[in-house]
Amino acid sequence: MAQGHNALIIEEDRLIIQIDLRSSKIQLDSILKIAGIREANTDNIIKGDFGFFKNEGWVFEAKQDNIVKFNRPLIVLSNNSQRTPYLVTTQIPDINGKSKKSPLVNYGINKFAKITVYELASGLTRFILPGYERSKRVFLSGNFNNWSTLKGLMKKADGGWLLDVKLEAGACEYKFITDGRWTTDPDNLIQTNDGAGNVNSVYYKYNYTFKLSGYSLAHKITVAGEFNNWNTDELSLGKKDNIWQLQMYLSEGKHLYCFMVDDQRITDPLNPHKENNIGGNLSSVLNIGEMVTFKLDGYSSAKNVTISGNFNNWDENTLQMQRVANRWILPETFPAGNYSYRFIVDGISMVDPQNPFTLFEKGEFKSFLALKPTHYFILKGFSSAKKVTIHGSFNNWEPHGYTMARKGDDWIIGFNLKPGKYLYKFIVDDRWILDPGNKFWEQNEFNTGNSVLWIE
Amino acid sequence: MSKICLLIITFMLCYSFAAGKSKLTLGNVTFKSLFADPDVIPTADFKTLIVPIKRVGNLIIVEATVDTLEGNFVLDTGAPYLILNETYFRNYPNMGNDEVVGATGVSSGSYATIVRDFSILDLKYNRLTAQVTNLSSIENGRHIKILGLLGTRLFSKFALTVDLFRNVLYIQKLGKDGNIPESELFYHNPFLISPFKYLDDIMFFKGSVNNNVFWFAFDTAAETNLLDYQKTKNIMSSMHVMGRSKLTCIGGFSFEVIYACFDQLTIGEQTFMKNQVLITSLEKIGECYGYRVDGVLGNDFFSRGIFTINFVKKEFEMYIYTNQ
């Protein structure tokens, strides 16, 4: 591997890295990364400080003008005690060089040639695949069922196949499997490439309706916002019951928007929350997410109480609480997730005295809040314990963990966990234990095991 | 009567020989007399079973059902039989005398068990012997829940065709001549036909790397090709080094590997160019197979085309995508 005068070569059973000291920092970073040398200080290398190589087991070989060479014996390649190829190859990160994570979708509108996916009054979503009447079996597979090839068995109906599924608001990527063969939805005009070479159909489960009353003589009304880069020609409202409206999916979080009524920009008359956008134009503000009301009892003589947390980048000034009788309160809307926060009472920072859940971050305890928890960890059988904390891959096994709250005889804490695998353990009065309520665990490097949880 | 006795003795001798040979190691597992059972005959109410597959990293994922539990399995021709992940099957009965180790006081070793019902769609097995072992490294490396590995013996009476372009696996019954019936052929005119040795349920190919003879194991769970360092070191200077990496495995043990590229990999009568390989010691992997190997043909090799493994004829074929 050669990049200019930088190179990684093999000679006489040695791996040799050749570095041109005139290289740019980017070039140096690149050759060091290829050579598997991480966290090297390239400034020091350019200055001629090669101590890092020695520490990493490289041997100085030669220096001529601006070219310096280090080597390491290849005999170290013999030190592989793994007994199957997968034990080696599954440890290679990003092996096929493609990211399989779909980009986050801010908003979405469905487009069908013929509507074959729609919402039912029950809250379920019906998927229909017309035709395929000679097929033996058809499955619906998508991100909502972890792309299962077995779980979404469709029912045969007149003229096709159907299945009702429960979806969360958002972009649902899916495909049909007809007699073993993957196929996109022929009637759905929206498709996406998942980054791994697969094309999937996309259905948006809606969660918001923009409404604008009046303007009965208007010819065209659109909505535009940060979510669609203020494109005023894309999202048209239709008239229904004399109200202009548009149903769509909008991601959780804060959105600035406006309406365009026959090319005239207006804010939403029904929405009192407004602020200027980056261009200085007054815009309506929409917060989609979970409502939470922060409360702090007492401190009646305090002059200023605010909240800072990871939801506002620990800004100590913007989220002002209001005093109501003998209590400070602040209702806010945040996207579902896990948050840490502290109250600031006249400049003095403190945890929320009414919240039993805490975590330890950057040298201090913080209150912990899970909005829309997807999983509750419950520890039974330790009613006499004084303190229980939970530790795991979700907090990088931080030694203080998250404090759990006693609820009756149980200890409990909820988290908003994204789909994936989580390893965890409890500490009950200074003693590490596996979760006795979870039969799934795997061995760890200490030979003591970790409980295993999959969120699907 | 004496002929019958002779037949019985012959059968017992053959059986003992087979049982004696079946000592393999997988992961941290040594397979002992576990698979002395005769091959399980599956119920297969099909000529061709078309199974959708998924790709995670370069793994080939097939969903199957173990008793009542559905989930992901890795198609693994480097495994001799069904392997179950101990995280989910730890409570299955231990049918052998394999060592059981558990610092937590709970079993965490590897052992043989019996699966009452196992199925891949219409391919169904009753009372299938399986090995329970730790597969957490696959789960943690590729972030997918893995119930187990599908080893070769599950398919020993069939031909498997893997179409990575359409993400489909074909499991096909074979005619009396050992071939896929003409009416069931989906792909024609293979550009590569090669016999393989099938030893202790592992596939081996004789091939060459830059004109040097190499013996390869064929492993669909190997996410890239591997070459043995000792066998390769004298020809490494003819290879293009792409990088070096330190990998960390279970228990925090780390080891170095080299990524390289070379131009002449010959299997059968076909020569493949621009082959990416990972160079490391294959000594332990060879011990696990029961035979020394110089290399492992993994994803970089088999993703070059649609491939068919005929386990009865011991023949491997490869087709280019458009040639069907």
mmCIF file of C-alpha atoms in Angstrom, chain B:
data_model
loop_
_atom_site.group_PDB
_atom_site.id
_atom_site.type_symbol
_atom_site.label_atom_id
_atom_site.label_comp_id
_atom_site.label_asym_id
_atom_site.label_seq_id
_atom_site.Cartn_x
_atom_site.Cartn_y
_atom_site.Cartn_z
ATOM 1 C CA MET B 1 -26.899 -66.698 9.705
ATOM 2 C CA SER B 2 -23.170 -66.155 9.522
ATOM 3 C CA LYS B 3 -23.700 -63.683 6.678
ATOM 4 C CA ILE B 4 -26.075 -61.723 8.856
ATOM 5 C CA CYS B 5 -23.527 -61.725 11.704
ATOM 6 C CA LEU B 6 -20.846 -60.584 9.287
ATOM 7 C CA LEU B 7 -23.071 -57.772 8.106
ATOM 8 C CA ILE B 8 -23.790 -56.720 11.668
ATOM 9 C CA ILE B 9 -20.086 -56.803 12.581
ATOM 10 C CA THR B 10 -19.187 -54.881 9.448
ATOM 11 C CA PHE B 11 -21.832 -52.300 10.240
ATOM 12 C CA MET B 12 -20.590 -51.979 13.831
ATOM 13 C CA LEU B 13 -17.021 -51.594 12.679
ATOM 14 C CA CYS B 14 -17.981 -48.913 10.174
ATOM 15 C CA TYR B 15 -20.075 -47.203 12.812
ATOM 16 C CA SER B 16 -17.228 -47.274 15.338
ATOM 17 C CA PHE B 17 -14.840 -45.919 12.733
ATOM 18 C CA ALA B 18 -17.183 -43.076 11.925
ATOM 19 C CA ALA B 19 -17.714 -42.373 15.589
ATOM 20 C CA GLY B 20 -14.013 -42.489 16.281
ATOM 21 C CA LYS B 21 -13.299 -39.982 13.568
ATOM 22 C CA SER B 22 -15.904 -37.496 14.672
ATOM 23 C CA LYS B 23 -13.690 -35.455 16.936
ATOM 24 C CA LEU B 24 -13.764 -31.823 15.991
ATOM 25 C CA THR B 25 -13.427 -28.506 17.736
ATOM 26 C CA LEU B 26 -15.543 -25.471 17.070
ATOM 27 C CA GLY B 27 -15.087 -22.258 18.962
ATOM 28 C CA ASN B 28 -14.271 -23.524 22.406
ATOM 29 C CA VAL B 29 -15.980 -26.821 21.707
ATOM 30 C CA THR B 30 -14.479 -30.208 21.093
ATOM 31 C CA PHE B 31 -16.864 -32.571 19.394
ATOM 32 C CA LYS B 32 -16.333 -36.009 20.760
ATOM 33 C CA SER B 33 -18.594 -38.980 20.239
ATOM 34 C CA LEU B 34 -21.447 -36.572 19.971
ATOM 35 C CA PHE B 35 -22.291 -37.193 16.373
ATOM 36 C CA ALA B 36 -21.924 -40.910 16.170
ATOM 37 C CA ASP B 37 -25.648 -40.942 15.442
ATOM 38 C CA PRO B 38 -26.513 -41.915 11.913
ATOM 39 C CA ASP B 39 -27.541 -39.046 9.697
ATOM 40 C CA VAL B 40 -30.962 -37.705 10.446
ATOM 41 C CA ILE B 41 -33.315 -38.061 7.520
ATOM 42 C CA PRO B 42 -35.370 -34.898 7.228
ATOM 43 C CA THR B 43 -38.895 -34.543 6.015
ATOM 44 C CA ALA B 44 -38.708 -32.591 2.824
ATOM 45 C CA ASP B 45 -41.978 -32.150 1.014
ATOM 46 C CA PHE B 46 -40.515 -30.321 -1.951
ATOM 47 C CA LYS B 47 -38.296 -30.677 -4.973
ATOM 48 C CA THR B 48 -36.881 -27.215 -4.514
ATOM 49 C CA LEU B 49 -37.260 -25.187 -1.346
ATOM 50 C CA ILE B 50 -36.683 -21.475 -1.857
ATOM 51 C CA VAL B 51 -35.561 -19.806 1.364
ATOM 52 C CA PRO B 52 -35.105 -16.053 1.693
ATOM 53 C CA ILE B 53 -31.775 -15.077 3.204
ATOM 54 C CA LYS B 54 -30.541 -11.903 4.860
ATOM 55 C CA ARG B 55 -27.087 -10.394 4.871
ATOM 56 C CA VAL B 56 -25.452 -8.975 7.968
ATOM 57 C CA GLY B 57 -21.889 -7.895 7.390
ATOM 58 C CA ASN B 58 -20.836 -10.678 5.039
ATOM 59 C CA LEU B 59 -22.740 -13.343 6.928
ATOM 60 C CA ILE B 60 -25.537 -15.296 5.274
ATOM 61 C CA ILE B 61 -28.503 -15.400 7.624
ATOM 62 C CA VAL B 62 -31.294 -17.964 7.363
ATOM 63 C CA GLU B 63 -34.270 -18.010 9.710
ATOM 64 C CA ALA B 64 -35.197 -21.347 11.198
ATOM 65 C CA THR B 65 -37.283 -22.736 14.025
ATOM 66 C CA VAL B 66 -35.922 -24.739 16.950
ATOM 67 C CA ASP B 67 -38.844 -26.361 18.698
ATOM 68 C CA THR B 68 -40.948 -23.234 19.253
ATOM 69 C CA LEU B 69 -38.216 -20.601 18.973
ATOM 70 C CA GLU B 70 -37.817 -18.772 15.642
ATOM 71 C CA GLY B 71 -34.744 -16.792 14.775
ATOM 72 C CA ASN B 72 -31.556 -16.161 12.843
ATOM 73 C CA PHE B 73 -28.985 -18.789 11.976
ATOM 74 C CA VAL B 74 -25.719 -18.353 10.108
ATOM 75 C CA LEU B 75 -25.269 -20.599 7.085
ATOM 76 C CA ASP B 76 -21.901 -22.062 8.019
ATOM 77 C CA THR B 77 -20.245 -24.690 5.841
ATOM 78 C CA GLY B 78 -17.331 -24.484 8.284
ATOM 79 C CA ALA B 79 -19.530 -26.116 10.925
ATOM 80 C CA PRO B 80 -20.218 -29.832 10.678
ATOM 81 C CA TYR B 81 -23.748 -29.743 12.056
ATOM 82 C CA LEU B 82 -26.309 -27.694 13.923
ATOM 83 C CA ILE B 83 -24.745 -25.442 16.548
ATOM 84 C CA LEU B 84 -26.954 -23.618 19.071
ATOM 85 C CA ASN B 85 -26.086 -20.424 20.922
ATOM 86 C CA GLU B 86 -25.822 -21.193 24.629
ATOM 87 C CA THR B 87 -27.323 -17.821 25.543
ATOM 88 C CA TYR B 88 -30.717 -19.095 24.393
ATOM 89 C CA PHE B 89 -30.365 -22.874 24.682
ATOM 90 C CA ARG B 90 -28.488 -23.226 27.943
ATOM 91 C CA ASN B 91 -31.386 -25.058 29.513
ATOM 92 C CA TYR B 92 -31.467 -27.768 26.877
ATOM 93 C CA PRO B 93 -30.494 -31.186 28.249
ATOM 94 C CA ASN B 94 -26.846 -32.254 28.125
ATOM 95 C CA MET B 95 -26.843 -35.529 26.197
ATOM 96 C CA GLY B 96 -23.107 -36.120 26.287
ATOM 97 C CA ASN B 97 -20.266 -36.207 28.727
ATOM 98 C CA ASP B 98 -18.706 -33.005 27.500
ATOM 99 C CA GLU B 99 -16.944 -30.803 29.957
ATOM 100 C CA VAL B 100 -19.131 -28.263 31.616
ATOM 101 C CA VAL B 101 -17.512 -25.121 32.953
ATOM 102 C CA GLY B 102 -19.234 -22.332 34.762
ATOM 103 C CA ALA B 103 -17.692 -19.805 37.075
ATOM 104 C CA THR B 104 -21.106 -18.405 37.824
ATOM 105 C CA GLY B 105 -22.296 -21.685 39.148
ATOM 106 C CA VAL B 106 -24.442 -22.070 36.081
ATOM 107 C CA SER B 107 -23.428 -24.166 33.101
ATOM 108 C CA SER B 108 -21.458 -22.190 30.549
ATOM 109 C CA GLY B 109 -19.566 -24.937 28.773
ATOM 110 C CA SER B 110 -20.363 -26.664 25.511
ATOM 111 C CA TYR B 111 -22.299 -29.837 25.209
ATOM 112 C CA ALA B 112 -24.407 -31.992 22.970
ATOM 113 C CA THR B 113 -28.154 -31.793 23.100
ATOM 114 C CA ILE B 114 -31.203 -33.009 21.247
ATOM 115 C CA VAL B 115 -33.566 -30.706 19.417
ATOM 116 C CA ARG B 116 -37.008 -32.219 19.172
ATOM 117 C CA ASP B 117 -38.110 -30.266 16.102
ATOM 118 C CA PHE B 118 -35.986 -28.204 13.783
ATOM 119 C CA SER B 119 -37.227 -26.660 10.561
ATOM 120 C CA ILE B 120 -36.284 -24.326 7.754
ATOM 121 C CA LEU B 121 -39.697 -23.719 6.223
ATOM 122 C CA ASP B 122 -40.615 -27.125 4.711
ATOM 123 C CA LEU B 123 -37.348 -28.825 5.582
ATOM 124 C CA LYS B 124 -38.085 -30.494 8.895
ATOM 125 C CA TYR B 125 -35.993 -32.623 11.229
ATOM 126 C CA ASN B 126 -37.099 -34.623 14.233
ATOM 127 C CA ARG B 127 -34.739 -35.406 17.102
ATOM 128 C CA LEU B 128 -31.731 -33.639 15.716
ATOM 129 C CA THR B 129 -28.454 -33.721 17.607
ATOM 130 C CA ALA B 130 -26.895 -30.306 18.105
ATOM 131 C CA GLN B 131 -24.061 -28.685 19.971
ATOM 132 C CA VAL B 132 -24.705 -25.874 22.434
ATOM 133 C CA THR B 133 -21.860 -23.362 22.603
ATOM 134 C CA ASN B 134 -21.019 -19.709 23.053
ATOM 135 C CA LEU B 135 -21.738 -17.686 19.897
ATOM 136 C CA SER B 136 -21.715 -14.290 21.575
ATOM 137 C CA SER B 137 -18.765 -13.154 19.464
ATOM 138 C CA ILE B 138 -20.930 -13.209 16.341
ATOM 139 C CA GLU B 139 -23.741 -11.346 18.067
ATOM 140 C CA ASN B 140 -21.439 -8.712 19.501
ATOM 141 C CA GLY B 141 -19.373 -8.369 16.333
ATOM 142 C CA ARG B 142 -22.303 -8.065 13.955
ATOM 143 C CA HIS B 143 -25.097 -6.783 16.232
ATOM 144 C CA ILE B 144 -27.587 -9.458 15.308
ATOM 145 C CA LYS B 145 -29.360 -12.000 17.461
ATOM 146 C CA ILE B 146 -28.025 -15.404 16.450
ATOM 147 C CA LEU B 147 -29.685 -18.603 17.601
ATOM 148 C CA GLY B 148 -27.116 -20.830 15.964
ATOM 149 C CA LEU B 149 -25.142 -22.056 12.973
ATOM 150 C CA LEU B 150 -26.397 -24.278 10.173
ATOM 151 C CA GLY B 151 -23.665 -26.813 9.535
ATOM 152 C CA THR B 152 -23.216 -28.984 6.477
ATOM 153 C CA ARG B 153 -24.676 -32.224 7.747
ATOM 154 C CA LEU B 154 -28.132 -30.659 7.734
ATOM 155 C CA PHE B 155 -27.863 -30.513 3.961
ATOM 156 C CA SER B 156 -25.872 -33.670 3.240
ATOM 157 C CA LYS B 157 -28.616 -35.171 1.044
ATOM 158 C CA PHE B 158 -29.246 -31.977 -0.900
ATOM 159 C CA ALA B 159 -27.763 -29.406 -3.200
ATOM 160 C CA LEU B 160 -27.575 -25.858 -1.875
ATOM 161 C CA THR B 161 -27.544 -22.887 -4.212
ATOM 162 C CA VAL B 162 -26.866 -19.450 -2.794
ATOM 163 C CA ASP B 163 -27.823 -16.410 -4.840
ATOM 164 C CA LEU B 164 -26.358 -13.457 -2.961
ATOM 165 C CA PHE B 165 -27.616 -11.064 -5.601
ATOM 166 C CA ARG B 166 -31.258 -11.909 -4.952
ATOM 167 C CA ASN B 167 -30.747 -13.004 -1.331
ATOM 168 C CA VAL B 168 -32.186 -16.446 -1.908
ATOM 169 C CA LEU B 169 -31.091 -19.936 -0.871
ATOM 170 C CA TYR B 170 -32.293 -22.934 -2.883
ATOM 171 C CA ILE B 171 -32.354 -26.305 -1.117
ATOM 172 C CA GLN B 172 -32.894 -28.979 -3.730
ATOM 173 C CA LYS B 173 -33.498 -32.692 -3.711
ATOM 174 C CA LEU B 174 -31.243 -34.699 -5.971
ATOM 175 C CA GLY B 175 -32.081 -37.371 -8.495
ATOM 176 C CA LYS B 176 -30.784 -40.934 -8.353
ATOM 177 C CA ASP B 177 -27.784 -39.810 -10.392
ATOM 178 C CA GLY B 178 -26.937 -37.269 -7.700
ATOM 179 C CA ASN B 179 -27.801 -34.309 -9.913
ATOM 180 C CA ILE B 180 -30.419 -31.618 -9.566
ATOM 181 C CA PRO B 181 -33.262 -32.711 -11.876
ATOM 182 C CA GLU B 182 -33.190 -30.800 -15.173
ATOM 183 C CA SER B 183 -36.668 -29.379 -14.564
ATOM 184 C CA GLU B 184 -35.501 -27.861 -11.269
ATOM 185 C CA LEU B 185 -32.374 -26.160 -12.602
ATOM 186 C CA PHE B 186 -32.507 -22.407 -12.174
ATOM 187 C CA TYR B 187 -28.969 -21.637 -13.304
ATOM 188 C CA HIS B 188 -27.121 -22.913 -16.339
ATOM 189 C CA ASN B 189 -23.621 -22.928 -17.814
ATOM 190 C CA PRO B 190 -21.467 -22.643 -14.713
ATOM 191 C CA PHE B 191 -18.149 -20.913 -15.263
ATOM 192 C CA LEU B 192 -16.579 -22.998 -12.508
ATOM 193 C CA ILE B 193 -17.083 -26.686 -11.745
ATOM 194 C CA SER B 194 -14.845 -28.179 -9.103
ATOM 195 C CA PRO B 195 -14.961 -31.354 -7.060
ATOM 196 C CA PHE B 196 -14.255 -31.018 -3.368
ATOM 197 C CA LYS B 197 -13.124 -33.348 -0.616
ATOM 198 C CA TYR B 198 -15.726 -33.770 2.088
ATOM 199 C CA LEU B 199 -13.884 -34.796 5.228
ATOM 200 C CA ASP B 200 -15.597 -34.886 8.600
ATOM 201 C CA ASP B 201 -18.389 -32.755 7.162
ATOM 202 C CA ILE B 202 -16.034 -29.972 6.059
ATOM 203 C CA MET B 203 -15.439 -29.055 2.387
ATOM 204 C CA PHE B 204 -11.859 -28.843 1.127
ATOM 205 C CA PHE B 205 -10.597 -27.575 -2.216
ATOM 206 C CA LYS B 206 -7.213 -27.951 -3.799
ATOM 207 C CA GLY B 207 -6.243 -24.691 -5.460
ATOM 208 C CA SER B 208 -3.343 -22.357 -5.908
ATOM 209 C CA VAL B 209 -2.219 -18.899 -4.818
ATOM 210 C CA ASN B 210 0.152 -17.204 -7.228
ATOM 211 C CA ASN B 211 0.956 -20.672 -8.635
ATOM 212 C CA ASN B 212 1.628 -22.293 -5.227
ATOM 213 C CA VAL B 213 -0.563 -25.232 -4.265
ATOM 214 C CA PHE B 214 -2.884 -24.485 -1.348
ATOM 215 C CA TRP B 215 -5.512 -26.610 0.407
ATOM 216 C CA PHE B 216 -8.541 -24.540 1.296
ATOM 217 C CA ALA B 217 -11.495 -25.144 3.552
ATOM 218 C CA PHE B 218 -14.721 -23.636 2.207
ATOM 219 C CA ASP B 219 -16.555 -21.670 4.849
ATOM 220 C CA THR B 220 -19.649 -19.580 4.190
ATOM 221 C CA ALA B 221 -19.347 -18.029 7.678
ATOM 222 C CA ALA B 222 -15.879 -16.673 6.880
ATOM 223 C CA GLU B 223 -16.555 -13.059 6.026
ATOM 224 C CA THR B 224 -13.382 -12.847 3.995
ATOM 225 C CA ASN B 225 -10.762 -15.249 2.668
ATOM 226 C CA LEU B 226 -7.978 -16.290 5.022
ATOM 227 C CA LEU B 227 -4.464 -17.529 4.307
ATOM 228 C CA ASP B 228 -2.151 -19.239 6.737
ATOM 229 C CA TYR B 229 0.855 -17.117 7.651
ATOM 230 C CA GLN B 230 3.384 -19.962 7.699
ATOM 231 C CA LYS B 231 2.251 -21.263 4.320
ATOM 232 C CA THR B 232 2.089 -17.779 2.821
ATOM 233 C CA LYS B 233 5.156 -16.062 4.216
ATOM 234 C CA ASN B 234 7.443 -17.003 1.351
ATOM 235 C CA ILE B 235 5.084 -15.492 -1.219
ATOM 236 C CA MET B 236 3.870 -12.528 0.791
ATOM 237 C CA SER B 237 6.255 -10.144 -0.926
ATOM 238 C CA SER B 238 4.311 -10.801 -4.145
ATOM 239 C CA MET B 239 1.159 -9.539 -2.456
ATOM 240 C CA HIS B 240 -0.133 -6.033 -2.092
ATOM 241 C CA VAL B 241 -0.465 -5.092 1.597
ATOM 242 C CA MET B 242 -3.735 -3.303 2.270
ATOM 243 C CA GLY B 243 -3.483 -2.899 6.013
ATOM 244 C CA ARG B 244 -2.781 -4.239 9.437
ATOM 245 C CA SER B 245 -5.185 -4.618 12.286
ATOM 246 C CA LYS B 246 -5.274 -5.812 15.854
ATOM 247 C CA LEU B 247 -8.401 -7.851 16.562
ATOM 248 C CA THR B 248 -9.777 -8.527 20.020
ATOM 249 C CA CYS B 249 -11.752 -11.664 20.688
ATOM 250 C CA ILE B 250 -13.592 -13.287 23.584
ATOM 251 C CA GLY B 251 -11.728 -12.897 26.839
ATOM 252 C CA GLY B 252 -9.965 -9.741 25.675
ATOM 253 C CA PHE B 253 -7.290 -11.717 23.804
ATOM 254 C CA SER B 254 -5.902 -9.720 20.884
ATOM 255 C CA PHE B 255 -3.848 -10.704 17.878
ATOM 256 C CA GLU B 256 -2.542 -9.076 14.721
ATOM 257 C CA VAL B 257 -3.645 -9.761 11.171
ATOM 258 C CA ILE B 258 -2.554 -8.432 7.788
ATOM 259 C CA TYR B 259 -4.955 -7.609 4.969
ATOM 260 C CA ALA B 260 -3.517 -8.227 1.534
ATOM 261 C CA CYS B 261 -4.547 -8.550 -2.067
ATOM 262 C CA PHE B 262 -3.186 -10.878 -4.724
ATOM 263 C CA ASP B 263 -4.027 -11.631 -8.292
ATOM 264 C CA GLN B 264 -3.989 -15.334 -8.896
ATOM 265 C CA LEU B 265 -6.314 -17.587 -6.963
ATOM 266 C CA THR B 266 -7.061 -20.725 -8.937
ATOM 267 C CA ILE B 267 -9.902 -23.054 -7.990
ATOM 268 C CA GLY B 268 -10.845 -25.774 -10.438
ATOM 269 C CA GLU B 269 -9.815 -24.384 -13.775
ATOM 270 C CA GLN B 270 -10.857 -20.853 -12.976
ATOM 271 C CA THR B 271 -8.450 -18.126 -11.923
ATOM 272 C CA PHE B 272 -9.802 -15.257 -9.845
ATOM 273 C CA MET B 273 -8.141 -11.833 -9.791
ATOM 274 C CA LYS B 274 -7.956 -9.123 -7.121
ATOM 275 C CA ASN B 275 -8.426 -11.486 -4.196
ATOM 276 C CA GLN B 276 -8.605 -9.934 -0.767
ATOM 277 C CA VAL B 277 -7.315 -12.039 2.089
ATOM 278 C CA LEU B 278 -6.604 -11.828 5.748
ATOM 279 C CA ILE B 279 -3.283 -13.415 6.717
ATOM 280 C CA THR B 280 -3.070 -15.063 10.104
ATOM 281 C CA SER B 281 -2.201 -18.407 11.624
ATOM 282 C CA LEU B 282 -4.671 -21.133 10.674
ATOM 283 C CA GLU B 283 -3.042 -23.736 12.892
ATOM 284 C CA LYS B 284 -5.838 -23.845 15.459
ATOM 285 C CA ILE B 285 -8.511 -23.656 12.792
ATOM 286 C CA GLY B 286 -6.870 -26.641 11.101
ATOM 287 C CA GLU B 287 -6.891 -28.541 14.389
ATOM 288 C CA CYS B 288 -10.564 -27.753 14.665
ATOM 289 C CA TYR B 289 -11.279 -29.114 11.200
ATOM 290 C CA GLY B 290 -9.134 -32.136 11.924
ATOM 291 C CA TYR B 291 -6.980 -31.376 8.880
ATOM 292 C CA ARG B 292 -4.280 -28.795 8.289
ATOM 293 C CA VAL B 293 -5.456 -26.039 5.970
ATOM 294 C CA ASP B 294 -3.465 -23.470 4.036
ATOM 295 C CA GLY B 295 -6.391 -21.152 3.533
ATOM 296 C CA VAL B 296 -10.086 -20.611 3.929
ATOM 297 C CA LEU B 297 -12.293 -19.616 1.032
ATOM 298 C CA GLY B 298 -14.760 -17.129 2.395
ATOM 299 C CA ASN B 299 -16.978 -14.343 1.208
ATOM 300 C CA ASP B 300 -14.448 -12.703 -1.103
ATOM 301 C CA PHE B 301 -14.391 -15.948 -3.064
ATOM 302 C CA PHE B 302 -17.991 -17.138 -3.015
ATOM 303 C CA SER B 303 -19.522 -13.703 -3.581
ATOM 304 C CA ARG B 304 -17.995 -13.740 -7.085
ATOM 305 C CA GLY B 305 -21.058 -15.575 -8.327
ATOM 306 C CA ILE B 306 -24.085 -17.675 -7.562
ATOM 307 C CA PHE B 307 -22.791 -20.957 -6.207
ATOM 308 C CA THR B 308 -24.129 -24.484 -5.853
ATOM 309 C CA ILE B 309 -22.814 -27.104 -3.442
ATOM 310 C CA ASN B 310 -23.882 -30.624 -4.303
ATOM 311 C CA PHE B 311 -23.165 -32.543 -1.121
ATOM 312 C CA VAL B 312 -23.985 -35.894 -2.687
ATOM 313 C CA LYS B 313 -21.735 -35.565 -5.731
ATOM 314 C CA LYS B 314 -19.200 -33.493 -3.742
ATOM 315 C CA GLU B 315 -19.209 -30.926 -6.473
ATOM 316 C CA PHE B 316 -19.111 -27.140 -6.405
ATOM 317 C CA GLU B 317 -20.370 -24.935 -9.226
ATOM 318 C CA MET B 318 -20.371 -21.205 -9.718
ATOM 319 C CA TYR B 319 -22.442 -19.120 -12.122
ATOM 320 C CA ILE B 320 -22.141 -15.516 -13.118
ATOM 321 C CA TYR B 321 -25.136 -13.393 -12.275
ATOM 322 C CA THR B 322 -26.480 -12.877 -15.780
ATOM 323 C CA ASN B 323 -25.814 -16.412 -16.988
ATOM 324 C CA GLN B 324 -29.027 -18.168 -15.896
#
